[in-house]
Coordinates of C-alpha atoms in Angstrom, one line a residue:
M1 CA -33.8 -37.1 -13.3
M2 CA -33.5 -34.4 -15.3
K3 CA -30.4 -32.7 -16.5
S4 CA -29.6 -29.5 -14.4
E5 CA -28.7 -27.7 -17.5
G6 CA -31.9 -28.9 -18.7
I7 CA -34.2 -27.3 -15.6
T8 CA -36.4 -24.3 -17.3
I9 CA -39.4 -22.6 -15.2
K10 CA -41.5 -24.6 -17.3
D11 CA -40.2 -27.8 -15.3
I12 CA -40.8 -25.9 -12.0
A13 CA -44.4 -24.9 -12.8
K14 CA -45.2 -28.3 -14.2
K15 CA -44.0 -29.9 -11.2
L16 CA -45.9 -27.4 -8.9
S17 CA -49.2 -26.9 -11.1
I18 CA -48.9 -23.3 -11.6
S19 CA -48.1 -21.0 -14.1
T20 CA -44.7 -20.4 -16.0
S21 CA -45.5 -16.6 -15.3
T22 CA -46.0 -17.2 -11.5
V23 CA -42.6 -19.2 -11.5
S24 CA -40.8 -16.1 -13.0
R25 CA -42.6 -13.5 -11.0
A26 CA -41.5 -16.1 -8.1
L27 CA -38.0 -16.5 -8.8
R28 CA -37.4 -12.5 -9.1
D29 CA -39.5 -11.9 -5.8
L30 CA -42.0 -10.1 -7.2
P31 CA -44.8 -9.0 -4.1
D32 CA -47.5 -10.1 -6.3
V33 CA -46.6 -13.7 -5.5
N34 CA -48.2 -15.6 -2.6
P35 CA -45.4 -15.9 0.1
H36 CA -46.0 -19.7 0.5
T37 CA -45.6 -20.1 -3.4
R38 CA -42.9 -17.7 -3.7
V39 CA -41.1 -20.4 -0.8
A40 CA -42.1 -23.4 -2.7
V41 CA -40.7 -22.4 -6.0
H42 CA -37.3 -21.0 -4.7
K43 CA -37.0 -24.4 -2.6
L44 CA -37.9 -26.5 -6.3
A45 CA -35.7 -24.5 -8.2
E46 CA -32.7 -25.3 -5.4
E47 CA -33.6 -28.7 -5.3
L48 CA -33.2 -29.1 -9.4
N49 CA -30.5 -26.7 -9.2
Y50 CA -32.1 -24.7 -11.8
Q51 CA -29.9 -22.2 -13.2
P52 CA -31.9 -18.9 -14.8
N53 CA -31.3 -18.2 -18.7
L54 CA -29.6 -14.5 -18.2
V55 CA -30.4 -13.5 -21.6
A56 CA -34.2 -14.2 -21.1
L57 CA -34.0 -12.4 -17.8
S58 CA -32.2 -9.3 -19.0
L59 CA -35.2 -8.9 -21.6
V60 CA -37.5 -8.7 -18.9
T61 CA -36.2 -6.9 -16.4
K62 CA -34.0 -4.8 -18.7
K63 CA -30.8 -5.9 -16.4
T64 CA -28.2 -8.6 -16.9
K65 CA -26.8 -8.1 -13.5
T66 CA -23.4 -7.4 -15.2
I67 CA -21.1 -4.4 -15.0
G68 CA -18.4 -3.7 -17.4
V69 CA -14.8 -2.3 -16.6
L70 CA -12.3 -0.7 -18.6
I71 CA -9.2 -0.5 -17.5
P72 CA -5.8 0.7 -19.0
S73 CA -3.5 -2.4 -18.6
F74 CA -3.8 -6.1 -16.7
T75 CA 0.0 -6.0 -15.9
T76 CA -0.5 -2.8 -14.0
Y77 CA -0.4 -3.9 -10.2
F78 CA -2.6 -0.8 -9.4
Y79 CA -5.7 -2.2 -11.3
S80 CA -5.1 -6.0 -10.5
Q81 CA -6.0 -4.6 -7.0
A82 CA -8.6 -2.2 -7.9
I83 CA -10.6 -5.1 -10.1
S84 CA -10.6 -7.3 -7.0
G85 CA -12.3 -4.5 -5.0
I86 CA -14.8 -4.0 -7.6
Q87 CA -15.3 -7.5 -7.9
E88 CA -15.9 -7.9 -4.2
V89 CA -18.4 -5.4 -4.1
A90 CA -20.3 -6.4 -7.2
Q91 CA -20.5 -10.1 -6.2
N92 CA -22.0 -9.1 -2.3
N93 CA -24.8 -7.0 -4.4
G94 CA -25.7 -9.9 -7.3
Y95 CA -23.2 -8.4 -10.1
H96 CA -21.1 -10.0 -12.6
V97 CA -18.1 -7.9 -13.9
M98 CA -16.9 -8.5 -17.3
V99 CA -13.2 -6.8 -17.6
C100 CA -11.8 -5.3 -20.9
H101 CA -8.6 -3.4 -21.0
S102 CA -7.4 -0.7 -23.5
N103 CA -3.5 -1.5 -23.5
E104 CA -3.3 2.6 -23.0
S105 CA -4.7 3.0 -26.7
Y106 CA -7.7 5.4 -27.4
E107 CA -8.7 3.1 -30.5
A108 CA -9.0 0.1 -28.3
E109 CA -10.8 1.9 -25.6
K110 CA -13.9 3.0 -27.7
K111 CA -14.0 -0.6 -29.6
N112 CA -13.9 -2.1 -26.3
I113 CA -16.6 0.2 -25.0
E114 CA -18.6 -0.8 -28.3
L115 CA -18.0 -4.6 -27.2
L116 CA -19.3 -3.8 -23.6
L117 CA -22.6 -2.6 -24.5
S118 CA -23.0 -5.1 -26.9
S119 CA -22.6 -7.6 -24.6
R120 CA -25.8 -5.6 -22.7
V121 CA -23.7 -4.8 -19.7
D122 CA -25.7 -2.4 -17.1
G123 CA -23.0 0.3 -17.3
I124 CA -19.3 1.0 -17.3
I125 CA -16.4 1.5 -14.6
A126 CA -13.6 2.6 -16.2
S127 CA -10.2 4.5 -16.2
I128 CA -8.9 6.4 -18.8
A129 CA -6.2 5.2 -21.2
R130 CA -2.6 7.7 -21.4
E131 CA -3.7 8.0 -25.3
T132 CA -7.2 9.4 -24.7
R133 CA -7.7 13.0 -25.1
D134 CA -11.2 12.9 -27.0
F135 CA -13.9 11.9 -24.4
T136 CA -16.8 12.0 -26.8
H137 CA -17.5 8.1 -26.3
F138 CA -17.6 8.7 -22.5
E139 CA -20.2 11.6 -23.3
R140 CA -21.9 9.2 -25.3
L141 CA -23.0 7.2 -22.5
K142 CA -24.0 9.7 -20.4
Q143 CA -26.2 11.4 -22.9
K144 CA -27.4 7.1 -23.5
G145 CA -28.6 7.3 -20.0
I146 CA -26.0 4.6 -19.1
P147 CA -24.4 4.7 -16.1
L148 CA -20.6 5.6 -15.8
V149 CA -18.1 5.9 -13.1
L150 CA -14.5 6.9 -13.8
F151 CA -11.4 5.6 -11.5
N152 CA -8.1 6.5 -10.7
R153 CA -7.6 8.1 -13.9
T154 CA -10.1 10.8 -15.0
C155 CA -10.8 13.7 -17.1
D156 CA -12.2 17.3 -16.0
L157 CA -15.8 16.5 -17.6
N158 CA -18.7 16.2 -15.5
F159 CA -18.8 12.3 -14.9
S160 CA -19.0 10.3 -11.6
K161 CA -15.3 10.0 -10.5
V162 CA -13.6 8.2 -7.9
Q163 CA -10.0 9.0 -7.1
V164 CA -7.5 9.8 -4.2
N165 CA -6.5 13.6 -3.5
D166 CA -3.6 13.5 -5.7
Y167 CA -3.3 17.3 -5.2
E168 CA -2.8 16.5 -1.4
G169 CA -0.4 13.8 -2.1
G170 CA 1.9 15.7 -4.7
Y171 CA 1.9 18.5 -2.2
K172 CA 2.9 16.2 0.3
A173 CA 5.3 14.2 -1.5
T174 CA 7.2 17.6 -2.6
E175 CA 7.2 19.1 1.0
H176 CA 9.0 15.8 2.4
L177 CA 11.6 16.7 -0.2
I178 CA 11.7 20.6 0.6
K179 CA 12.0 19.5 4.4
L180 CA 14.7 17.0 3.6
G181 CA 16.8 20.1 2.2
C182 CA 16.4 19.5 -1.5
E183 CA 16.8 23.2 -3.4
K184 CA 16.5 22.2 -7.5
I185 CA 13.2 19.6 -6.9
A186 CA 12.5 18.2 -10.3
H187 CA 8.8 16.7 -11.3
I188 CA 8.6 13.7 -13.5
T189 CA 4.5 14.1 -14.1
G190 CA 2.3 12.1 -16.2
P191 CA 0.3 12.8 -19.1
D192 CA -1.5 16.3 -19.3
N193 CA -4.6 14.9 -20.2
L194 CA -5.3 13.0 -17.1
S195 CA -6.6 14.5 -14.0
L196 CA -4.2 12.8 -12.1
S197 CA -1.2 14.6 -13.5
K198 CA -2.5 18.0 -13.4
N199 CA -3.6 17.8 -9.5
R200 CA -0.2 16.0 -8.5
L201 CA 1.8 18.7 -10.5
R202 CA -0.5 21.6 -9.1
G203 CA 0.4 20.1 -5.5
F204 CA 4.0 20.2 -6.2
L205 CA 3.6 23.7 -7.7
D206 CA 2.2 24.9 -4.6
A207 CA 4.4 23.3 -1.9
M208 CA 7.3 25.0 -4.0
N209 CA 5.7 28.3 -3.6
F210 CA 4.5 28.1 -0.2
Y211 CA 7.7 27.0 0.7
K212 CA 9.2 29.7 -1.6
K213 CA 11.5 27.4 -3.6
K214 CA 12.7 28.0 -6.8
I215 CA 10.7 26.5 -9.3
Y216 CA 13.0 25.2 -12.6
E217 CA 10.8 25.0 -15.4
N218 CA 12.9 22.7 -17.2
L219 CA 13.0 20.2 -14.3
I220 CA 9.3 19.5 -15.0
V221 CA 8.9 16.6 -17.6
Y222 CA 6.1 14.7 -18.8
S223 CA 6.2 10.9 -18.7
D224 CA 3.4 7.8 -19.6
F225 CA 3.8 6.2 -16.7
S226 CA 5.8 3.6 -17.6
I227 CA 9.5 2.2 -16.4
A228 CA 10.6 3.1 -20.1
S229 CA 9.2 6.6 -19.9
G230 CA 11.3 6.8 -16.3
I231 CA 14.3 5.8 -17.8
A232 CA 13.7 8.7 -20.7
C233 CA 12.8 11.4 -18.3
A234 CA 15.5 10.8 -15.8
K235 CA 18.1 10.9 -19.1
E236 CA 16.3 14.3 -19.9
L237 CA 16.8 15.4 -16.4
L238 CA 20.6 14.9 -16.3
S239 CA 21.2 16.3 -19.7
K240 CA 19.9 19.8 -18.3
S241 CA 22.2 22.4 -16.9
V242 CA 20.9 22.5 -13.4
Q243 CA 20.8 19.2 -12.0
P244 CA 18.1 18.0 -9.5
D245 CA 18.9 17.0 -6.0
G246 CA 15.1 15.7 -5.5
V247 CA 12.6 14.1 -7.7
F248 CA 8.9 13.9 -7.4
V249 CA 7.8 10.9 -9.8
V250 CA 3.9 10.6 -10.9
C251 CA 4.1 7.2 -10.2
D252 CA 6.4 3.8 -8.6
T253 CA 6.5 2.4 -11.8
A254 CA 8.4 5.5 -13.7
A255 CA 10.4 6.2 -10.4
Y256 CA 12.1 2.8 -11.0
G257 CA 13.1 3.9 -14.4
A258 CA 14.3 6.9 -13.0
M259 CA 16.0 5.8 -10.5
H260 CA 17.8 3.1 -12.5
V261 CA 19.4 5.8 -14.6
F262 CA 20.2 7.6 -11.4
K263 CA 22.3 4.8 -10.5
K264 CA 24.0 3.8 -13.6
N265 CA 25.2 7.5 -13.9
G266 CA 26.9 7.0 -10.6
F267 CA 24.4 9.2 -8.6
N268 CA 24.0 8.0 -4.8
I269 CA 20.3 7.8 -3.8
P270 CA 19.2 9.5 -1.6
K271 CA 22.7 11.4 -0.7
D272 CA 22.8 13.1 -4.4
V273 CA 19.5 12.9 -5.3
A274 CA 16.6 11.7 -3.2
V275 CA 13.4 10.3 -5.0
I276 CA 9.7 9.7 -4.2
G277 CA 7.2 8.2 -5.9
F278 CA 3.1 7.6 -6.0
T279 CA 1.2 4.3 -5.6
N280 CA 3.0 2.5 -3.0
E281 CA 3.4 -1.1 -5.1
P282 CA 5.0 -4.2 -3.4
M283 CA 7.7 -3.4 -5.8
S284 CA 8.6 -0.1 -3.6
E285 CA 9.3 -2.0 -0.7
I286 CA 12.0 -3.8 -2.2
F287 CA 13.6 -2.1 -4.7
E288 CA 17.5 -0.9 -4.0
P289 CA 17.1 1.3 -2.2
S290 CA 13.6 1.2 -1.3
L291 CA 11.0 3.8 -2.7
S292 CA 9.5 6.6 -0.3
T293 CA 6.3 7.1 -1.9
I294 CA 2.6 8.3 -1.4
S295 CA 0.3 5.3 -0.7
Q296 CA -3.3 4.9 -1.9
P297 CA -5.8 2.6 -0.6
I298 CA -6.1 0.9 -3.9
N299 CA -8.7 -2.0 -3.2
K300 CA -10.8 0.7 -1.3
I301 CA -10.6 2.7 -4.9
G302 CA -12.2 -0.2 -6.6
Q303 CA -15.0 -0.9 -3.6
T304 CA -15.8 2.8 -3.8
A305 CA -16.2 2.9 -7.6
A306 CA -18.4 -0.4 -7.7
K307 CA -20.7 1.2 -4.6
L308 CA -21.2 4.2 -6.5
F309 CA -21.8 2.4 -9.7
I310 CA -24.9 0.4 -7.6
E311 CA -25.9 3.7 -6.3
M312 CA -26.4 5.1 -9.7
L313 CA -28.2 2.3 -10.7
E314 CA -30.8 2.1 -8.0
E315 CA -31.3 6.0 -8.1
G316 CA -31.7 6.0 -11.9
A317 CA -32.2 9.2 -13.9
S318 CA -32.3 10.9 -10.6
F319 CA -28.9 10.4 -9.8
I320 CA -26.3 13.6 -10.1
P321 CA -22.7 12.5 -10.6
E322 CA -20.5 12.4 -7.8
T323 CA -16.7 12.5 -7.0
R324 CA -15.5 10.7 -4.3
I325 CA -12.2 11.4 -2.9
L326 CA -9.9 9.1 -0.8
N327 CA -6.8 10.3 1.2
T328 CA -2.9 9.3 1.0
E329 CA -0.8 8.6 3.2
L330 CA 3.3 9.7 3.3
I331 CA 5.5 6.5 3.1
I332 CA 9.4 7.1 4.1
R333 CA 11.9 4.9 3.2
E334 CA 15.5 4.4 2.1
S335 CA 15.2 6.8 -1.2
T336 CA 14.7 9.6 0.9
G337 CA 16.6 9.1 3.4
F338 CA 15.1 6.2 5.7
P339 CA 17.7 4.3 7.5
T340 CA 18.2 1.1 6.8
D341 CA 18.0 -2.0 9.4
A342 CA 21.5 -2.3 9.5

């Protein structure tokens, strides 16, 4: 009996006394193959445990059925969950996923795109590194007709995108602090090159203006999404002449750092300063005190990005870039006054 790894379409063709081209067309379910022949080819291929040569197949079809995924970090909860959503949809549609991470580096991001393209992926699903301010490498993909979908961290250029309603989330978070009675509200925002930072900041400002609350410009500080950055931003806020009684933080991770500083400096959360984050990571529920946050459907973001990508592949050049926006939800916990079970 032949070993499965040695089986080729020539072996199948010989056993069925047909040409290799007929076997190839039958395996690809092309319509010009006799239905009985197609069934016989698939049946024998299964019996022999035939594994197609993906490289050779890609040369014929011009597709590898592989999606390149580029993320800023492997260690962030958001991206591990988003990848799960991408893989679920990809596998259900017969695609493989190849994942790279930029480690928040612009240069690494560019090199990873080159790596994915050299691996002959059919296109790329990406979330932008916090260092990235020049988007030329993404524009080149579009110019070459290579499918690209940005998710979560996007930019203002005309690419297909999947994101949550960051503006609405920022507005709801700020509104919650206002309704608690906070008057001196700070915002720890994200890098100003990213759409999500801009939109969450815009939601913050619009809520403050709608409720006629004074906006303290020096209480708006910029983070890079990390715990260390949250610590630095909180220390900066405490150095101001006006100190906040409420803080909306761009993400849960930076919020953990900020809360650590407030507690270390003797502030009671939420009595002295209420804090709300954005993401709803599992840690936010068990942090002390538990963190109020804006929840986003992370797995669904990944699923939606993969579905949009596959639609782009199927429609080809006729596809018009599209933005899909998912809703957020306010989760109230102890850091803004949610009572404990005790």
